[in-house]
Every structure is written in structure tokens, then in C-alpha cells.
Coordinates of C-alpha atoms and ligand atoms in Angstrom, one line a residue:
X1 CA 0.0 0.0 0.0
X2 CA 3.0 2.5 1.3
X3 CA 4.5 2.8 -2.1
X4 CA 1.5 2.9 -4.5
X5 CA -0.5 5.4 -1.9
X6 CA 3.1 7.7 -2.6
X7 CA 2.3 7.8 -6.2
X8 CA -0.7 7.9 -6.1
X9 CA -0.6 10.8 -3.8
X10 CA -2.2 15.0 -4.8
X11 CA -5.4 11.6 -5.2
X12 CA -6.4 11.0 -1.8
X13 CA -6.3 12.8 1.2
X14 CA -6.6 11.8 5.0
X15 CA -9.4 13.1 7.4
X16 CA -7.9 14.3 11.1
X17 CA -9.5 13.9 14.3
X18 CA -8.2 14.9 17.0
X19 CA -4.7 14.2 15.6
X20 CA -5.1 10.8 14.9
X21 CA -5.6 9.8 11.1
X22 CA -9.0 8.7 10.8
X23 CA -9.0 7.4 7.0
X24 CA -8.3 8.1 3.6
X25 CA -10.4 9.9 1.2
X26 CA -10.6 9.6 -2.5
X27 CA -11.9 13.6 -3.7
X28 CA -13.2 13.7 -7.7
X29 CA -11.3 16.5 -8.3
X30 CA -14.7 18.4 -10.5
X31 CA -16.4 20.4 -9.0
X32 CA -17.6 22.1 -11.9
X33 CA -17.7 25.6 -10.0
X34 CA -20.7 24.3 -7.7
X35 CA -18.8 24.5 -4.9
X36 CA -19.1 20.7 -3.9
X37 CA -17.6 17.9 -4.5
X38 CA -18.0 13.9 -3.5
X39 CA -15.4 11.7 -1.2
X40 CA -15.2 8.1 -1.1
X41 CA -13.5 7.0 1.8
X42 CA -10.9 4.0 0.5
X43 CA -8.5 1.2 2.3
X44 CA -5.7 0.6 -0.4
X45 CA -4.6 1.6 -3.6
X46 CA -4.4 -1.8 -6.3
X47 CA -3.0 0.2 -9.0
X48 CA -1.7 3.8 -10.1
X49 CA -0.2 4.0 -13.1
X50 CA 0.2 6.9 -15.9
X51 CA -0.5 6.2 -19.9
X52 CA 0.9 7.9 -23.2
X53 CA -3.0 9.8 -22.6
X54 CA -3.8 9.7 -18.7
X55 CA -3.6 8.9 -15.1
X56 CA -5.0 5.5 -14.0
X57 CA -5.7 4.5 -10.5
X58 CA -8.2 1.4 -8.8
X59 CA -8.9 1.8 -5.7
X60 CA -10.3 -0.3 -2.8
X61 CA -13.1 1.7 -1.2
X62 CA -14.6 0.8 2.1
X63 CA -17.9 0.4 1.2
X64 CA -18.5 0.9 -2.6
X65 CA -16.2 -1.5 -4.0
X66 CA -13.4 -1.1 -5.9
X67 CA -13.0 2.6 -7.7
X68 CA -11.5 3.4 -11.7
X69 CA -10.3 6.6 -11.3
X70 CA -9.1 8.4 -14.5
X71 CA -7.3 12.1 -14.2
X72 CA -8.7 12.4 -11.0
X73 CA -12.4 11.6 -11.9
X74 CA -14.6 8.7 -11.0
X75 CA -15.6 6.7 -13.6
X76 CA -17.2 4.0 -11.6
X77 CA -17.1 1.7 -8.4
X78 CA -18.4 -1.6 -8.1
X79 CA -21.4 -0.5 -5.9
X80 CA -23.6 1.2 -8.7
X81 CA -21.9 0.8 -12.4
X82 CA -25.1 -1.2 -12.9
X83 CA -27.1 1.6 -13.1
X84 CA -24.8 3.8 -15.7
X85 CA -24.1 0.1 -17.8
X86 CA -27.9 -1.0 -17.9
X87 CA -28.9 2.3 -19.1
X88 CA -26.5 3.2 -21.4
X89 CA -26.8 -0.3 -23.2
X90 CA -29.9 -1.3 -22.9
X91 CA -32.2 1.5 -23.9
X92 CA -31.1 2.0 -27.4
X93 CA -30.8 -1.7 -27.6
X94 CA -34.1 -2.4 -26.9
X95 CA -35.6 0.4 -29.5
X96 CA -33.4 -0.9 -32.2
X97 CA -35.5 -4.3 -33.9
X98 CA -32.5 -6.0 -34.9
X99 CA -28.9 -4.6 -33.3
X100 CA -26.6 -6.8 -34.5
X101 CA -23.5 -4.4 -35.4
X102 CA -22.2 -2.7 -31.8
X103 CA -19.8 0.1 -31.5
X104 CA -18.8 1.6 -28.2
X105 CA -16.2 3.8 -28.4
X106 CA -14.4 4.3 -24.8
X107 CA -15.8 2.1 -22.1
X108 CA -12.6 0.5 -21.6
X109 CA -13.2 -0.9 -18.0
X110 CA -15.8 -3.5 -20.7
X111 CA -18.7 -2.3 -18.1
X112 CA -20.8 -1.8 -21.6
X113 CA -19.6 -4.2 -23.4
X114 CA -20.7 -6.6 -20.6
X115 CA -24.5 -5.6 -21.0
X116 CA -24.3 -5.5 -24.5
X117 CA -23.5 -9.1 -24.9
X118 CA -26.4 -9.6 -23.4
X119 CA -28.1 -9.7 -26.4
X120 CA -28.6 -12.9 -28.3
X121 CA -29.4 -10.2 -31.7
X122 CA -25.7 -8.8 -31.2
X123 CA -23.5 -10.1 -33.6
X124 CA -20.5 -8.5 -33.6
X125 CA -19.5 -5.6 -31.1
X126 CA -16.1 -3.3 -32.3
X127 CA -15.0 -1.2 -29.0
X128 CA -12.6 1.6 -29.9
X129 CA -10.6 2.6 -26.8
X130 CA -8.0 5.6 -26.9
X131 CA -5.6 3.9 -23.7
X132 CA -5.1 0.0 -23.8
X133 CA -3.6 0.8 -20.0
X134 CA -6.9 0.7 -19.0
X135 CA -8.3 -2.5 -20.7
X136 CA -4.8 -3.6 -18.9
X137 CA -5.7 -2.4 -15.7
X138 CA -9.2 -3.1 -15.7
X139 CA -8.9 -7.3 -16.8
X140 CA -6.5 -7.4 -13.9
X141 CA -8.5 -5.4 -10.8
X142 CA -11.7 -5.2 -12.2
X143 CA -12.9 -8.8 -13.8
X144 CA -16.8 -8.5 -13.3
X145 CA -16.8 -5.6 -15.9
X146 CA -13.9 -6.6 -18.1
X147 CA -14.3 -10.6 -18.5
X148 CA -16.9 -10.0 -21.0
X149 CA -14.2 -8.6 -23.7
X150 CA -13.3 -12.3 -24.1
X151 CA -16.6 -13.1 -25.7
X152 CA -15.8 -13.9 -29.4
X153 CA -18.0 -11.1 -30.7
X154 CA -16.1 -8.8 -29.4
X155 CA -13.0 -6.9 -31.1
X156 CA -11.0 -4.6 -29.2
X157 CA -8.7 -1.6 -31.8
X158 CA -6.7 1.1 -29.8
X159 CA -7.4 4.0 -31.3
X160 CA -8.6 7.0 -31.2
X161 CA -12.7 7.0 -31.4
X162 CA -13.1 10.1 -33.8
X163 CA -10.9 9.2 -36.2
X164 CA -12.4 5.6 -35.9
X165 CA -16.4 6.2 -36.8
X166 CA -15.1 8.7 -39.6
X167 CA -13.7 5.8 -41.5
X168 CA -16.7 3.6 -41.2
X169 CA -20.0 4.9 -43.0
X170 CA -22.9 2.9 -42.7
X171 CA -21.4 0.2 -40.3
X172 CA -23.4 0.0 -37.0
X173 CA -26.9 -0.1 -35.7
X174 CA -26.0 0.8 -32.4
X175 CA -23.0 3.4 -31.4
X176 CA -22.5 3.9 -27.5
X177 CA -20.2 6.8 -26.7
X178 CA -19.1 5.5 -23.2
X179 CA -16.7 8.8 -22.4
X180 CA -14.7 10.3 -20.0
X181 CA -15.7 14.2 -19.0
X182 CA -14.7 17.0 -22.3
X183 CA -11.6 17.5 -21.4
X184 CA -8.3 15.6 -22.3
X185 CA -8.8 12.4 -24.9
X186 CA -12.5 12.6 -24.4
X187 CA -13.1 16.1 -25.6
X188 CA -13.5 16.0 -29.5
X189 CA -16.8 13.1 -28.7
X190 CA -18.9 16.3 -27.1
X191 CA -18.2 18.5 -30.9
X192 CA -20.3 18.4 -33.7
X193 CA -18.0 16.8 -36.3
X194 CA -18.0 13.6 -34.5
X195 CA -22.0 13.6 -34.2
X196 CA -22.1 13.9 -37.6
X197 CA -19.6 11.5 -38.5
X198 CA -21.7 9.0 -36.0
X199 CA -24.6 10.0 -38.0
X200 CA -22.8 8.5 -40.9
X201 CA -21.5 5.6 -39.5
X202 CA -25.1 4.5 -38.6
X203 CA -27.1 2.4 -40.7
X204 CA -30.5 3.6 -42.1
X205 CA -32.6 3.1 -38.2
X206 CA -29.4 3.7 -36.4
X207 CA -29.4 4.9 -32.9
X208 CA -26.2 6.3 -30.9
X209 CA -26.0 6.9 -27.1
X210 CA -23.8 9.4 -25.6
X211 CA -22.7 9.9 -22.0
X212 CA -23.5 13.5 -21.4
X213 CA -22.9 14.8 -17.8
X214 CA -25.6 15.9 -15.1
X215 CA -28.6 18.1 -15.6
X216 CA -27.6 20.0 -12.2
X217 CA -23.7 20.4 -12.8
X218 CA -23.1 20.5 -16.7
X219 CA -26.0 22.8 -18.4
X220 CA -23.3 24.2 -20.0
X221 CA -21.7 21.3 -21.9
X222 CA -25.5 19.7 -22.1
X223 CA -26.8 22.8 -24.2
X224 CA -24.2 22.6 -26.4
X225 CA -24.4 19.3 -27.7
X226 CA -28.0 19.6 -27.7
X227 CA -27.7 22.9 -29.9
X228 CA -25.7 21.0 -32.6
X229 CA -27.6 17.2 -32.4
X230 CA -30.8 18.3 -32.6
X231 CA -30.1 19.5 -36.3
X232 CA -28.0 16.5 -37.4
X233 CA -30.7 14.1 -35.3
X234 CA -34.7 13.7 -36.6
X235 CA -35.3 12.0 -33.1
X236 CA -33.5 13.2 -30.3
X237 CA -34.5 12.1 -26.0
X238 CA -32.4 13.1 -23.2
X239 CA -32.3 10.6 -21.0
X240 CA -30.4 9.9 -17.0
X241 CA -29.8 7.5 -14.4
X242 CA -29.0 7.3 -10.7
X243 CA -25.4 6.7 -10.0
X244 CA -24.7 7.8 -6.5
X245 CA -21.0 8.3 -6.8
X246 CA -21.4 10.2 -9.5
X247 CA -20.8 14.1 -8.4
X248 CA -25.1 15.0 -8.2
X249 CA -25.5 11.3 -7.7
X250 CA -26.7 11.5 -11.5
X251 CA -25.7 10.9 -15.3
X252 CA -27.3 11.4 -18.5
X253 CA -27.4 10.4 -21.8
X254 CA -28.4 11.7 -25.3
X255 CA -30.4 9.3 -27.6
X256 CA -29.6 10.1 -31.0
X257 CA -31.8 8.3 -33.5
X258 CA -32.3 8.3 -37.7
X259 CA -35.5 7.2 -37.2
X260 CA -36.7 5.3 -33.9
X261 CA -38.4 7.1 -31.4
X262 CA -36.6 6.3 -28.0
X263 CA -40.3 5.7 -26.5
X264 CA -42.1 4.2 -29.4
X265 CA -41.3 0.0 -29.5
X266 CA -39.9 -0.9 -26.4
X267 CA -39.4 -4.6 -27.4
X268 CA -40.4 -6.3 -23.5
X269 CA -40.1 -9.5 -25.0
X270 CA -36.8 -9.2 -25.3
X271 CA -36.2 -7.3 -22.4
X272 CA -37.2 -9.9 -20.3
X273 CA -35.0 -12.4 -20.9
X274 CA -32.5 -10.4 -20.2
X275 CA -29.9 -11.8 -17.5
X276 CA -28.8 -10.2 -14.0
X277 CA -30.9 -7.2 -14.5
X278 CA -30.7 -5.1 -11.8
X279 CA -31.6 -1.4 -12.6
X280 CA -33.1 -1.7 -16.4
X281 CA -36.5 -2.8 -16.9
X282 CA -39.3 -1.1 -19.5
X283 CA -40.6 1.1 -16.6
X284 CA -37.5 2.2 -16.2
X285 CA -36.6 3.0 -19.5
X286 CA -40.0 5.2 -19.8
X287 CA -39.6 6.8 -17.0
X288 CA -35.6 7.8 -17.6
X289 CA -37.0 10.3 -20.3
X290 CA -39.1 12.3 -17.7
X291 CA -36.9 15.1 -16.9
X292 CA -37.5 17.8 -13.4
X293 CA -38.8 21.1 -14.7
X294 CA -35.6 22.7 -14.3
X295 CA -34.0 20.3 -16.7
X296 CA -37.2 21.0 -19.1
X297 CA -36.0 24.5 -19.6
X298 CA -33.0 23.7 -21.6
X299 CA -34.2 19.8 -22.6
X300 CA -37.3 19.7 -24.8
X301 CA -39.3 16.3 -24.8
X302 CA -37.8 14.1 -27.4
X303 CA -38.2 15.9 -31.0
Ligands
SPD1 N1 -18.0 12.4 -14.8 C1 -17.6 11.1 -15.1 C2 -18.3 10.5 -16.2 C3 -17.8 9.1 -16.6 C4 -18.6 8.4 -17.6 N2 -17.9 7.3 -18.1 C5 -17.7 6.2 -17.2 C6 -17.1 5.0 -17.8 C7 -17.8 3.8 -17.3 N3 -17.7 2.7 -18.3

């Protein structure tokens, strides 16, 4: 612990009481200017570690499991990843009639690729990750997300995602942008030129899914995107789920669709044979698109 906890140190702090050293605390380092901030208090750190792109640390929490931690950022522990992998994959699967051509581009940790799988329809799935030190990472300290990148449908290219969907028009059915925050590798997947590229890349009914931030701490970066894909996109949701150590406790998605209407066929059939469910189910997914007034004001109902 002694000699991964140095390096990984500016990552976790310690809480005093009373002069003795009560614990160590993991801070996500956004605060997005809100003023707060969420702490997971940890026991060890498995793994720190910098790539060509970023910094890499798993940690062992005391109560949520282990952590991935990426430039400072959580970008999941064990105790709720469910709830962002469920949603993310399951709702535009479930629209589409027949997915059987996958691309997620990020979601190294294979958290998405995991739920994906799932599906008997799937035939192939092509994830395009930017740092192959966190597939690395991930197979080693976190195996209930990564195992499923063995599955022979799956092909991993290192690479960055952009670039990747630009070269391949009319490929996919399903595109799942499972990203990191806009800033560093991850920032080109929030501009318009790589929405429209997606566009491309999706066959005639094609629907992509992007991770896009908190309705309370990221108006900002959620306009934006909004501004640009509801041009490119005739059918476009806003959609979130409950991840409480996410800062806000929150994350949202956009559903970006040629055709399908996110809340049109929900195909339950096919939803309920679905294994290990344990946040998705049709209610759910209906209910997902029902955004607080606040949210409303900046978030039309899907288009
Ligand atoms: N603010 C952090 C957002 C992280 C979203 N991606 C998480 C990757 C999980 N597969």
C-alpha cells in the first residue's frame, strides 16, 4: 500500500480527528464551480499508473467496491456501475429491432460491453478505446466488468474513437459513446463533427447513445451538444440515471436516432430475458426520459 499510496498521492487525502488519522479519502477532483464535490473514503490503492493519454488509479473503497479513477475523476465503483451500464446499453438496444452491429467507443473498463452481450441479436460488437492501459488495468483489478471482452464477438482496436467512426459509414446499428468528461482524450466526442460522422456511420434506423454529464452540474456542456444534435438528429431524448458516486448522484445520456423514437417500440419481450438485471426494466426506461422542470428548460421532450 505505502509505495502505491506515494504515487498515487495529490489523489487522496486523509481526514484528522483529533490528531489521529481517521481514513483516507478519495476527492473527484470536478467540482464544476458548484462549490461541492463527492469523497469516497478508500483502504488501499491496487494500482496507479500513468499512460501515453492519462492517469489510472483502482482503488479499494470501504464500502463501494473497488474505484477506476481516471485524471482524478470517477468513472465507476463496483457498488452502482449497474445503473450507468444498464442504461446506457440497454435503452437503445431495446428500441433498435434487430442490433446486431455494436460500437462503443471508450468504455474500456468493458462495463458496456458486458451488457451489450447480453443480447442474443448482437452479432459483432467493435470497442474503440483511446488507452489500452486501462483495458490492462481493468482485466486485472476489475474482472466482473472486463471478463466479458473475451466473448468472441467482441474486437477490441486502440485508437482514437473520432478518427475511428469517420472511417466507417454505414457500419453499425448501435454506437455507444461511453466517455470520460470534455476535457483531455475525451473532448473531440462532445463536438459536432464527431456527431455527424456517428450519423454516418449508422445504418438507415441507427441509434447512438452518448454519456452527457448531469442536468444539475453540466448545463453548460449539455446545451451545447443539444444545440448541434438536434439538427443532425430527426429523433432526439435526453435521458439519466442514478449513480450515486457520480458528483449529483446522477448521469445522462443523449439518444440520437435516424428514425426510432426512444419511447415508441420498447421490445419487453426481449427485455425480459434479459440476464442479472438489476436497474433496467421497460418502466424504467420510460420513465428515464421524464426530466424535473428545471432540466425541461434547456431539454425539450424528445423531438
Ligand atoms: N464524470 C464522469 C463520467 C464518466 C462516464 N464514463 C464512465 C465510464 C464507465 N464505463
Amino acid at each position: 500500500m505505502a509505495e502505491q499510496q506515494k504515487k498515487a498521492q495529490g489523489l487522496i487525502t486523509m481526514e484528522k480527528k483529533k490528531d489521529q488519522i481517521m481514513g483516507l479519502w478519495f476527492q473527484d477532483c470536478i467540482e464544476f464551480g458548484h462549490g461541492c464535490t463527492l469523497s469516497i473514503r478508500i483502504k488501499d490503492v491496487l494500482y496507479h499508473g500513468r499512460s501515453r493519454f492519462q492517469e489510472i488509479s483502482i482503488l479499494d473503497t470501504e464500502k463501494m467496491g473497488k474505484l477506476l479513477v481516471i485524471d482524478g475523476v470517477t468513472m465507476l465503483t463496483e457498488f452502482d456501475e449497474f445503473a450507468y451500464h444498464e442504461m446506457i446499453s440497454h435503452v437503445p438496444l431495446l428500441v433498435h429491432p434487430k442490433p446486431s452491429r455494436v460500437l462503443v467507443i471508450g468504455g474500456g473498463d468493458g462495463g458496456t460491453v458486458r451488457e451489450i452481450i447480453k443480447h442474443p441479436e448482437v452479432e459483432t460488437v467493435h470497442l474503440c478505446e483511446i488507452d489500452e492501459g486501462v483495458v490492462t488495468a481493468c482485466r486485472r483489478y476489475l474482472p466482473s466488468l472486463a471478463s466479458g471482452l473475451d466473448d468472441p464477438r467482441v474486437k477490441i482496436f486502440y485508437g482514437d474513437g473520432a478518427k475511428f467512426v469517420a472511417d466507417r459509414p454505414n457500419a453499425y446499428e448501435i454506437i455507444i459513446v461511453d466517455s470520460t468528461d470534455p476535457i483531455g482524450p475525451g473532448q473531440v466526442l462532445f463536438q459536432e463533427p464527431f456527431y455527424a460522422d456517428m450519423k454516418k456511420a449508422l445504418t438507415e434506423q441507427g441509434i447512438a447513445v452518448t454519456q452527457c454529464e448531469s442536468v444539475y452540474l453540466h448545463r453548460p456542456v449539455i446545451e451545447g451538444v443539444y444545440a448541434f444534435a438536434r439538427k443532425l438528429y430527426p429523433k432526439l431524448g435526453y435521458y439519466y440515471t442514478l449513480v450515486p458516486t457520480y458528483p449529483s448522484g446522477m448521469i445522462g445520456f443523449f439518444f440520437c436516432s435516424k428514425k426510432l423514437d426512444p419511447l415508441g417500440e420498447i421490445n419487453e419481450k426481449r427485455a425480459a430475458k434479459l440476464q442479472g438485471l438489476k436497474y433496467y426494466s421497460p418502466e424504467m426506461h420510460r420513465a428515464a426520459f421524464s426530466l424535473p422542470r428545471f432540466a425541461r428548460d434547456f431539454l425539450p421532450p424528445v423531438i
